[in-house]
mmCIF file of N, CA, C and O in Angstrom:
data_model
loop_
_atom_site.group_PDB
_atom_site.id
_atom_site.type_symbol
_atom_site.label_atom_id
_atom_site.label_comp_id
_atom_site.label_asym_id
_atom_site.label_seq_id
_atom_site.Cartn_x
_atom_site.Cartn_y
_atom_site.Cartn_z
ATOM 1 N N MET A 44 -65.743 47.237 -29.687
ATOM 2 C CA MET A 44 -66.849 47.444 -30.414
ATOM 3 C C MET A 44 -68.003 47.512 -29.375
ATOM 4 O O MET A 44 -68.290 46.747 -28.769
ATOM 5 N N ILE A 45 -68.907 48.444 -29.754
ATOM 6 C CA ILE A 45 -69.981 48.733 -28.977
ATOM 7 C C ILE A 45 -71.098 48.016 -29.742
ATOM 8 O O ILE A 45 -71.229 48.027 -31.060
ATOM 9 N N GLN A 46 -72.035 47.137 -28.934
ATOM 10 C CA GLN A 46 -73.262 46.446 -29.644
ATOM 11 C C GLN A 46 -74.300 47.044 -29.033
ATOM 12 O O GLN A 46 -74.418 47.487 -27.925
ATOM 13 N N LEU A 47 -75.152 47.255 -30.114
ATOM 14 C CA LEU A 47 -76.698 47.755 -29.866
ATOM 15 C C LEU A 47 -77.472 46.896 -29.148
ATOM 16 O O LEU A 47 -77.476 45.627 -29.399
ATOM 17 N N ALA A 48 -78.179 47.231 -28.127
ATOM 18 C CA ALA A 48 -79.059 46.300 -27.366
ATOM 19 C C ALA A 48 -80.330 45.724 -28.471
ATOM 20 O O ALA A 48 -80.774 46.630 -29.166
ATOM 21 N N THR A 49 -80.477 44.714 -28.373
ATOM 22 C CA THR A 49 -81.679 44.035 -29.285
ATOM 23 C C THR A 49 -82.626 43.338 -28.392
ATOM 24 O O THR A 49 -82.564 43.020 -27.388
ATOM 25 N N LEU A 50 -83.948 43.480 -29.032
ATOM 26 C CA LEU A 50 -85.063 42.841 -28.192
ATOM 27 C C LEU A 50 -85.436 41.760 -29.096
ATOM 28 O O LEU A 50 -86.037 41.744 -30.254
ATOM 29 N N LEU A 51 -85.532 40.615 -28.407
ATOM 30 C CA LEU A 51 -85.871 39.402 -28.825
ATOM 31 C C LEU A 51 -85.054 39.043 -30.339
ATOM 32 O O LEU A 51 -85.675 38.592 -31.048
ATOM 33 N N PHE A 52 -83.566 39.303 -30.216
ATOM 34 C CA PHE A 52 -83.077 39.085 -31.597
ATOM 35 C C PHE A 52 -83.303 39.762 -32.671
ATOM 36 O O PHE A 52 -83.430 39.554 -33.782
ATOM 37 N N ILE A 53 -84.285 41.214 -32.381
ATOM 38 C CA ILE A 53 -84.822 41.745 -33.432
ATOM 39 C C ILE A 53 -84.003 43.383 -33.319
ATOM 40 O O ILE A 53 -83.914 43.779 -32.351
ATOM 41 N N GLY A 54 -83.480 43.756 -34.648
ATOM 42 C CA GLY A 54 -82.872 44.867 -34.618
ATOM 43 C C GLY A 54 -83.672 45.998 -34.800
ATOM 44 O O GLY A 54 -85.104 46.013 -34.893
ATOM 45 N N GLY A 55 -82.966 47.314 -34.697
ATOM 46 C CA GLY A 55 -83.792 48.640 -34.811
ATOM 47 C C GLY A 55 -84.515 48.715 -36.034
ATOM 48 O O GLY A 55 -85.876 49.247 -35.852
ATOM 49 N N THR A 56 -84.378 48.350 -37.332
ATOM 50 C CA THR A 56 -85.000 48.759 -38.431
ATOM 51 C C THR A 56 -86.088 47.617 -38.398
ATOM 52 O O THR A 56 -87.220 48.072 -38.803
ATOM 53 N N GLU A 57 -85.999 46.717 -37.929
ATOM 54 C CA GLU A 57 -87.057 45.667 -37.974
ATOM 55 C C GLU A 57 -88.311 46.033 -36.821
ATOM 56 O O GLU A 57 -89.550 46.069 -37.187
ATOM 57 N N ILE A 58 -87.837 46.398 -35.676
ATOM 58 C CA ILE A 58 -88.878 47.277 -34.783
ATOM 59 C C ILE A 58 -89.515 48.080 -35.541
ATOM 60 O O ILE A 58 -90.615 48.468 -35.429
ATOM 61 N N VAL A 59 -88.710 49.050 -36.230
ATOM 62 C CA VAL A 59 -89.571 50.358 -36.912
ATOM 63 C C VAL A 59 -90.491 49.889 -37.869
ATOM 64 O O VAL A 59 -91.708 50.245 -38.162
ATOM 65 N N PHE A 60 -90.197 48.789 -38.581
ATOM 66 C CA PHE A 60 -91.008 48.260 -39.728
ATOM 67 C C PHE A 60 -92.226 47.670 -39.119
ATOM 68 O O PHE A 60 -93.244 47.871 -39.688
ATOM 69 N N ILE A 61 -92.022 46.924 -37.887
ATOM 70 C CA ILE A 61 -93.072 46.380 -37.236
ATOM 71 C C ILE A 61 -94.205 47.689 -36.855
ATOM 72 O O ILE A 61 -95.468 47.431 -36.807
ATOM 73 N N LEU A 62 -93.596 48.491 -36.043
ATOM 74 C CA LEU A 62 -94.218 49.613 -35.834
ATOM 75 C C LEU A 62 -95.225 50.076 -36.860
ATOM 76 O O LEU A 62 -96.124 50.871 -36.815
ATOM 77 N N PHE A 63 -94.633 50.464 -38.083
ATOM 78 C CA PHE A 63 -95.106 50.904 -39.007
ATOM 79 C C PHE A 63 -96.410 50.266 -39.801
ATOM 80 O O PHE A 63 -97.515 50.667 -39.917
ATOM 81 N N ILE A 64 -96.048 48.807 -39.783
ATOM 82 C CA ILE A 64 -97.110 48.007 -40.126
ATOM 83 C C ILE A 64 -98.404 48.249 -38.839
ATOM 84 O O ILE A 64 -99.674 48.063 -39.431
ATOM 85 N N LEU A 65 -98.031 48.114 -37.533
ATOM 86 C CA LEU A 65 -99.163 48.394 -36.716
ATOM 87 C C LEU A 65 -99.939 49.678 -36.985
ATOM 88 O O LEU A 65 -101.098 49.540 -36.930
ATOM 89 N N VAL A 66 -99.141 50.688 -37.316
ATOM 90 C CA VAL A 66 -100.007 51.930 -37.445
ATOM 91 C C VAL A 66 -100.942 51.819 -38.605
ATOM 92 O O VAL A 66 -101.973 52.344 -38.730
ATOM 93 N N LEU A 67 -100.344 51.218 -39.696
ATOM 94 C CA LEU A 67 -101.113 51.088 -40.805
ATOM 95 C C LEU A 67 -102.359 50.016 -40.400
ATOM 96 O O LEU A 67 -103.567 50.338 -41.200
ATOM 97 N N VAL A 68 -102.274 48.960 -39.821
ATOM 98 C CA VAL A 68 -103.402 47.970 -39.342
ATOM 99 C C VAL A 68 -104.273 48.592 -38.415
ATOM 100 O O VAL A 68 -105.610 48.650 -38.640
ATOM 101 N N PHE A 69 -103.794 49.309 -37.494
ATOM 102 C CA PHE A 69 -105.022 49.788 -36.528
ATOM 103 C C PHE A 69 -105.004 51.173 -36.278
ATOM 104 O O PHE A 69 -106.081 51.364 -35.548
ATOM 105 N N GLY A 70 -104.146 51.861 -36.862
ATOM 106 C CA GLY A 70 -104.290 53.378 -36.847
ATOM 107 C C GLY A 70 -103.849 53.870 -35.471
ATOM 108 O O GLY A 70 -103.287 53.278 -34.499
ATOM 109 N N ALA A 71 -103.228 55.347 -35.621
ATOM 110 C CA ALA A 71 -102.349 55.806 -34.644
ATOM 111 C C ALA A 71 -103.269 56.053 -33.420
ATOM 112 O O ALA A 71 -102.631 56.039 -32.335
ATOM 113 N N ASP A 72 -104.402 56.136 -33.491
ATOM 114 C CA ASP A 72 -105.380 56.519 -32.298
ATOM 115 C C ASP A 72 -105.487 55.513 -31.451
ATOM 116 O O ASP A 72 -105.749 55.318 -30.207
ATOM 117 N N LYS A 73 -105.456 53.923 -32.159
ATOM 118 C CA LYS A 73 -105.645 52.724 -31.200
ATOM 119 C C LYS A 73 -104.352 52.101 -30.566
ATOM 120 O O LYS A 73 -104.446 51.590 -29.793
ATOM 121 N N LEU A 74 -102.972 52.740 -31.113
ATOM 122 C CA LEU A 74 -102.007 52.071 -30.372
ATOM 123 C C LEU A 74 -101.703 52.190 -29.048
ATOM 124 O O LEU A 74 -101.241 51.563 -28.245
ATOM 125 N N PRO A 75 -102.114 53.611 -28.372
ATOM 126 C CA PRO A 75 -101.868 53.590 -26.999
ATOM 127 C C PRO A 75 -102.801 52.935 -26.163
ATOM 128 O O PRO A 75 -102.273 52.134 -25.254
ATOM 129 N N GLU A 76 -103.994 52.406 -26.864
ATOM 130 C CA GLU A 76 -104.796 51.804 -25.996
ATOM 131 C C GLU A 76 -104.228 50.341 -25.957
ATOM 132 O O GLU A 76 -104.301 49.695 -24.890
ATOM 133 N N ILE A 77 -104.032 50.016 -27.133
ATOM 134 C CA ILE A 77 -103.394 48.560 -27.256
ATOM 135 C C ILE A 77 -101.995 48.446 -26.406
ATOM 136 O O ILE A 77 -101.985 47.428 -25.677
ATOM 137 N N ALA A 78 -101.376 49.454 -26.283
ATOM 138 C CA ALA A 78 -100.089 49.392 -25.501
ATOM 139 C C ALA A 78 -100.280 49.395 -23.940
ATOM 140 O O ALA A 78 -99.671 48.629 -23.168
ATOM 141 N N ARG A 79 -101.467 50.235 -23.527
ATOM 142 C CA ARG A 79 -101.890 49.919 -22.261
ATOM 143 C C ARG A 79 -102.483 48.795 -21.801
ATOM 144 O O ARG A 79 -102.114 48.256 -20.718
ATOM 145 N N GLY A 80 -103.183 48.167 -22.687
ATOM 146 C CA GLY A 80 -103.530 46.428 -22.369
ATOM 147 C C GLY A 80 -102.441 45.742 -22.377
ATOM 148 O O GLY A 80 -102.655 45.005 -21.252
ATOM 149 N N LEU A 81 -101.342 45.914 -23.240
ATOM 150 C CA LEU A 81 -100.575 44.927 -23.025
ATOM 151 C C LEU A 81 -99.649 45.130 -21.919
ATOM 152 O O LEU A 81 -99.113 44.178 -21.150
ATOM 153 N N GLY A 82 -99.433 46.417 -21.270
ATOM 154 C CA GLY A 82 -98.824 46.583 -20.312
ATOM 155 C C GLY A 82 -99.495 46.218 -18.769
ATOM 156 O O GLY A 82 -98.861 45.490 -18.056
ATOM 157 N N LYS A 83 -100.989 46.330 -18.907
ATOM 158 C CA LYS A 83 -101.559 45.803 -17.887
ATOM 159 C C LYS A 83 -101.503 44.384 -17.817
ATOM 160 O O LYS A 83 -101.307 43.673 -16.646
ATOM 161 N N GLY A 84 -101.546 43.749 -18.921
ATOM 162 C CA GLY A 84 -101.417 42.111 -18.928
ATOM 163 C C GLY A 84 -100.025 41.749 -18.355
ATOM 164 O O GLY A 84 -100.124 40.825 -17.878
ATOM 165 N N MET A 85 -99.031 42.278 -18.838
ATOM 166 C CA MET A 85 -97.642 41.946 -18.614
ATOM 167 C C MET A 85 -97.634 42.256 -16.771
ATOM 168 O O MET A 85 -96.999 41.388 -16.359
ATOM 169 N N ARG A 86 -97.954 43.447 -16.472
ATOM 170 C CA ARG A 86 -97.829 43.591 -15.007
ATOM 171 C C ARG A 86 -98.710 42.552 -14.118
ATOM 172 O O ARG A 86 -98.259 42.068 -13.222
ATOM 173 N N THR A 87 -99.794 42.074 -14.580
ATOM 174 C CA THR A 87 -100.692 41.101 -13.850
ATOM 175 C C THR A 87 -100.061 39.689 -14.008
ATOM 176 O O THR A 87 -99.903 39.178 -12.964
ATOM 177 N N LEU A 88 -99.273 39.365 -15.034
ATOM 178 C CA LEU A 88 -98.646 38.115 -15.128
ATOM 179 C C LEU A 88 -97.435 38.169 -14.232
ATOM 180 O O LEU A 88 -97.099 37.381 -13.535
ATOM 181 N N ARG A 89 -96.625 39.458 -14.196
ATOM 182 C CA ARG A 89 -95.570 39.665 -13.307
ATOM 183 C C ARG A 89 -95.903 39.323 -11.858
ATOM 184 O O ARG A 89 -95.318 38.794 -10.949
ATOM 185 N N ASP A 90 -97.019 39.973 -11.633
ATOM 186 C CA ASP A 90 -97.469 40.138 -9.992
ATOM 187 C C ASP A 90 -98.034 38.582 -9.846
ATOM 188 O O ASP A 90 -97.702 38.146 -8.552
ATOM 189 N N ALA A 91 -98.442 37.870 -10.506
ATOM 190 C CA ALA A 91 -98.803 36.403 -10.372
ATOM 191 C C ALA A 91 -97.634 35.584 -10.148
ATOM 192 O O ALA A 91 -97.533 35.005 -9.058
ATOM 193 N N THR A 92 -96.782 35.805 -10.963
ATOM 194 C CA THR A 92 -95.608 35.026 -10.848
ATOM 195 C C THR A 92 -94.926 35.265 -9.694
ATOM 196 O O THR A 92 -94.402 34.362 -8.787
ATOM 197 N N ASN A 93 -94.707 36.617 -9.062
ATOM 198 C CA ASN A 93 -94.094 36.655 -7.798
ATOM 199 C C ASN A 93 -94.950 36.416 -6.544
ATOM 200 O O ASN A 93 -94.410 36.009 -5.742
ATOM 201 N N ASP A 94 -96.284 36.439 -6.819
ATOM 202 C CA ASP A 94 -96.946 35.916 -5.806
ATOM 203 C C ASP A 94 -96.947 34.312 -5.480
ATOM 204 O O ASP A 94 -96.900 33.669 -4.333
ATOM 205 N N ILE A 95 -96.791 33.625 -6.670
ATOM 206 C CA ILE A 95 -96.585 32.236 -6.503
ATOM 207 C C ILE A 95 -95.274 31.726 -6.050
ATOM 208 O O ILE A 95 -95.041 31.053 -5.289
ATOM 209 N N LYS A 96 -94.311 32.580 -6.285
ATOM 210 C CA LYS A 96 -92.822 32.681 -5.925
ATOM 211 C C LYS A 96 -92.772 32.643 -4.540
ATOM 212 O O LYS A 96 -92.187 31.999 -3.658
ATOM 213 N N HIS A 97 -93.191 33.571 -3.998
ATOM 214 C CA HIS A 97 -93.571 33.991 -2.738
ATOM 215 C C HIS A 97 -94.144 33.004 -1.775
ATOM 216 O O HIS A 97 -93.657 32.593 -0.557
ATOM 217 N N GLU A 98 -95.370 32.403 -2.318
ATOM 218 C CA GLU A 98 -96.153 31.475 -1.597
ATOM 219 C C GLU A 98 -95.250 30.151 -1.574
ATOM 220 O O GLU A 98 -95.044 29.364 -0.503
ATOM 221 N N VAL A 99 -94.558 29.743 -2.414
ATOM 222 C CA VAL A 99 -93.631 28.461 -2.270
ATOM 223 C C VAL A 99 -92.671 28.645 -1.540
ATOM 224 O O VAL A 99 -92.200 27.780 -0.695
ATOM 225 N N THR A 100 -91.872 29.848 -1.676
ATOM 226 C CA THR A 100 -90.624 30.177 -0.689
ATOM 227 C C THR A 100 -91.278 30.201 1.022
ATOM 228 O O THR A 100 -90.630 29.502 1.644
ATOM 229 N N LYS A 101 -92.574 30.715 0.875
ATOM 230 C CA LYS A 101 -93.077 30.801 2.314
ATOM 231 C C LYS A 101 -93.504 29.264 2.877
ATOM 232 O O LYS A 101 -93.155 28.932 3.935
ATOM 233 N N SER A 102 -94.054 28.589 1.996
ATOM 234 C CA SER A 102 -94.373 27.218 2.442
ATOM 235 C C SER A 102 -93.208 26.423 2.597
ATOM 236 O O SER A 102 -93.231 25.331 3.518
ATOM 237 N N ALA A 103 -92.047 26.485 1.856
ATOM 238 C CA ALA A 103 -91.011 25.964 1.816
ATOM 239 C C ALA A 103 -90.159 25.964 3.203
ATOM 240 O O ALA A 103 -89.682 25.223 4.070
ATOM 241 N N LYS A 104 -90.381 27.337 3.868
ATOM 242 C CA LYS A 104 -89.661 27.795 5.040
ATOM 243 C C LYS A 104 -90.706 27.382 6.111
ATOM 244 O O LYS A 104 -89.800 26.968 7.152
ATOM 245 N N GLU A 105 -91.915 27.228 6.054
ATOM 246 C CA GLU A 105 -92.672 26.711 7.109
ATOM 247 C C GLU A 105 -92.332 25.215 7.040
ATOM 248 O O GLU A 105 -92.555 24.608 8.406
ATOM 249 N N SER A 106 -91.953 24.620 6.313
ATOM 250 C CA SER A 106 -91.965 23.054 6.168
ATOM 251 C C SER A 106 -90.526 22.652 6.375
ATOM 252 O O SER A 106 -90.121 21.439 6.618
ATOM 253 N N ASN A 107 -89.887 23.715 6.557
ATOM 254 C CA ASN A 107 -88.289 23.561 7.078
ATOM 255 C C ASN A 107 -87.703 22.970 5.639
ATOM 256 O O ASN A 107 -86.923 21.997 5.905
ATOM 257 N N ILE A 108 -88.148 22.977 4.581
ATOM 258 C CA ILE A 108 -87.504 22.326 3.335
ATOM 259 C C ILE A 108 -86.265 22.988 3.147
ATOM 260 O O ILE A 108 -85.289 22.577 2.556
ATOM 261 N N VAL A 109 -86.306 24.342 3.278
ATOM 262 C CA VAL A 109 -84.968 25.302 2.746
ATOM 263 C C VAL A 109 -84.134 25.262 3.841
ATOM 264 O O VAL A 109 -84.224 25.596 4.770
ATOM 265 N N ASP A 110 -83.036 24.907 3.384
ATOM 266 C CA ASP A 110 -81.764 24.631 4.179
ATOM 267 C C ASP A 110 -80.776 25.168 3.453
ATOM 268 O O ASP A 110 -80.366 24.704 2.499
ATOM 269 N N SER A 111 -80.146 26.245 4.101
ATOM 270 C CA SER A 111 -79.180 27.228 3.206
ATOM 271 C C SER A 111 -77.883 26.278 2.899
ATOM 272 O O SER A 111 -77.193 26.401 1.879
ATOM 273 N N ASP A 112 -77.543 25.466 3.869
ATOM 274 C CA ASP A 112 -76.235 24.559 3.593
ATOM 275 C C ASP A 112 -76.502 23.638 2.528
ATOM 276 O O ASP A 112 -75.537 23.342 1.630
ATOM 277 N N THR A 113 -77.820 22.958 2.526
ATOM 278 C CA THR A 113 -77.967 22.049 1.443
ATOM 279 C C THR A 113 -78.243 22.614 0.205
ATOM 280 O O THR A 113 -77.626 21.904 -0.826
ATOM 281 N N THR A 114 -78.589 23.789 -0.007
ATOM 282 C CA THR A 114 -78.837 24.646 -1.268
ATOM 283 C C THR A 114 -77.725 25.017 -1.689
ATOM 284 O O THR A 114 -77.407 25.017 -2.925
ATOM 285 N N LYS A 115 -76.770 25.221 -0.954
ATOM 286 C CA LYS A 115 -75.284 25.877 -1.318
ATOM 287 C C LYS A 115 -74.484 24.563 -1.981
ATOM 288 O O LYS A 115 -73.903 24.691 -2.812
ATOM 289 N N GLU A 116 -74.853 23.594 -1.046
ATOM 290 C CA GLU A 116 -74.021 22.320 -1.543
ATOM 291 C C GLU A 116 -74.607 21.792 -3.028
ATOM 292 O O GLU A 116 -73.729 21.405 -4.054
ATOM 293 N N ILE A 117 -75.827 21.934 -3.103
ATOM 294 C CA ILE A 117 -76.478 21.437 -4.386
ATOM 295 C C ILE A 117 -76.029 22.562 -5.414
ATOM 296 O O ILE A 117 -75.649 22.116 -6.587
ATOM 297 N N GLN A 118 -75.834 24.128 -5.386
ATOM 298 C CA GLN A 118 -75.520 24.670 -6.285
ATOM 299 C C GLN A 118 -74.058 24.497 -6.548
ATOM 300 O O GLN A 118 -73.696 24.814 -7.718
ATOM 301 N N GLN A 119 -73.204 24.086 -5.581
ATOM 302 C CA GLN A 119 -71.746 23.916 -5.958
ATOM 303 C C GLN A 119 -71.660 22.639 -6.860
ATOM 304 O O GLN A 119 -70.997 22.752 -7.914
ATOM 305 N N GLU A 120 -72.382 21.638 -6.697
ATOM 306 C CA GLU A 120 -72.389 20.327 -7.352
ATOM 307 C C GLU A 120 -72.937 20.676 -8.931
ATOM 308 O O GLU A 120 -72.445 20.329 -9.929
ATOM 309 N N ILE A 121 -73.996 21.636 -8.902
ATOM 310 C CA ILE A 121 -74.564 21.883 -10.205
ATOM 311 C C ILE A 121 -73.439 22.733 -11.110
ATOM 312 O O ILE A 121 -73.316 22.584 -12.263
ATOM 313 N N ASN A 122 -72.735 23.705 -10.483
ATOM 314 C CA ASN A 122 -71.666 24.376 -10.960
ATOM 315 C C ASN A 122 -70.640 23.354 -11.588
ATOM 316 O O ASN A 122 -70.106 23.641 -12.415
ATOM 317 N N LYS A 123 -70.271 22.389 -10.521
ATOM 318 C CA LYS A 123 -69.259 21.521 -11.092
ATOM 319 C C LYS A 123 -69.543 20.807 -12.526
ATOM 320 O O LYS A 123 -68.903 20.690 -13.260
ATOM 321 N N VAL A 124 -70.739 20.259 -12.314
ATOM 322 C CA VAL A 124 -71.360 19.575 -13.486
ATOM 323 C C VAL A 124 -71.420 20.402 -14.718
ATOM 324 O O VAL A 124 -70.886 20.206 -15.862
ATOM 325 N N LYS A 125 -71.806 21.771 -14.477
ATOM 326 C CA LYS A 125 -71.837 22.737 -15.704
ATOM 327 C C LYS A 125 -70.234 23.036 -16.258
ATOM 328 O O LYS A 125 -70.253 22.924 -17.530
ATOM 329 N N ASP A 126 -69.162 23.059 -15.437
ATOM 330 C CA ASP A 126 -67.810 23.542 -15.625
ATOM 331 C C ASP A 126 -67.340 22.099 -16.373
ATOM 332 O O ASP A 126 -66.766 22.337 -17.425
ATOM 333 N N ASP A 127 -67.723 21.103 -16.005
ATOM 334 C CA ASP A 127 -67.274 19.836 -16.605
ATOM 335 C C ASP A 127 -67.788 19.458 -17.822
ATOM 336 O O ASP A 127 -67.357 19.329 -18.994
ATOM 337 N N LEU A 128 -69.130 19.976 -18.102
ATOM 338 C CA LEU A 128 -69.713 19.810 -19.202
ATOM 339 C C LEU A 128 -69.345 21.022 -20.378
ATOM 340 O O LEU A 128 -68.907 20.483 -21.782
ATOM 341 N N GLU A 129 -68.824 22.077 -19.893
ATOM 342 C CA GLU A 129 -68.475 22.939 -20.671
ATOM 343 C C GLU A 129 -66.875 22.711 -21.048
ATOM 344 O O GLU A 129 -66.491 22.834 -22.472
ATOM 345 N N ASN A 130 -66.230 22.026 -20.379
ATOM 346 C CA ASN A 130 -64.798 21.484 -20.571
ATOM 347 C C ASN A 130 -65.025 20.285 -21.847
ATOM 348 O O ASN A 130 -64.150 20.593 -22.746
ATOM 349 N N PHE A 131 -65.854 19.738 -21.719
ATOM 350 C CA PHE A 131 -66.048 18.479 -22.543
ATOM 351 C C PHE A 131 -66.429 18.888 -23.965
ATOM 352 O O PHE A 131 -66.059 18.601 -24.862
ATOM 353 N N THR A 132 -67.682 19.832 -23.805
ATOM 354 C CA THR A 132 -68.178 20.182 -24.961
ATOM 355 C C THR A 132 -67.078 21.217 -25.817
ATOM 356 O O THR A 132 -66.945 21.206 -27.065
ATOM 357 N N GLY A 133 -66.305 21.883 -24.821
ATOM 358 C CA GLY A 133 -65.172 22.742 -25.579
ATOM 359 C C GLY A 133 -64.299 21.902 -26.616
ATOM 360 O O GLY A 133 -63.652 22.079 -27.543
ATOM 361 N N SER A 134 -63.831 20.924 -25.758
ATOM 362 C CA SER A 134 -62.938 19.861 -26.430
ATOM 363 C C SER A 134 -63.416 19.010 -27.791
ATOM 364 O O SER A 134 -62.771 18.983 -28.508
ATOM 365 N N VAL A 135 -64.782 18.786 -27.528
ATOM 366 C CA VAL A 135 -65.343 18.211 -28.702
ATOM 367 C C VAL A 135 -65.572 19.264 -29.907
ATOM 368 O O VAL A 135 -65.065 18.872 -31.125
ATOM 369 N N LYS A 136 -65.709 20.503 -29.712
ATOM 370 C CA LYS A 136 -65.927 21.443 -30.545
ATOM 371 C C LYS A 136 -64.614 21.723 -31.347
ATOM 372 O O LYS A 136 -64.511 21.862 -32.506
ATOM 373 N N ARG A 137 -63.297 21.543 -30.563
ATOM 374 C CA ARG A 137 -61.972 21.930 -30.847
ATOM 375 C C ARG A 137 -61.880 20.777 -31.993
ATOM 376 O O ARG A 137 -60.831 21.024 -32.978
ATOM 377 N N ASN A 138 -61.930 19.461 -31.726
ATOM 378 C CA ASN A 138 -61.464 18.425 -32.346
ATOM 379 C C ASN A 138 -62.309 18.196 -33.743
ATOM 380 O O ASN A 138 -62.090 17.535 -34.540
ATOM 381 N N MET A 139 -63.338 18.843 -33.750
ATOM 382 C CA MET A 139 -64.330 18.794 -35.035
ATOM 383 C C MET A 139 -63.852 19.791 -36.164
ATOM 384 O O MET A 139 -63.285 20.627 -36.250
#
């Protein structure tokens, strides 16, 4: 069965309805300007988060905090706990 992609759990008809309301409220001539502003804001936010991520990674490497063996071990432990939790919750759900 093919599933349609949804945006934030909103279906196609809801998106069309929201766009219709936006056209009624703001008018068709203002929508491209609003979309451009939202796009610029999202791009600025994405760039800021990438810069912060880059700086944290850079400072961690400079301080020798990042150790690939240690991070792999931590990731393995997290995965073990996650699997154990999924097994436990699965058995609890089956018993209810």
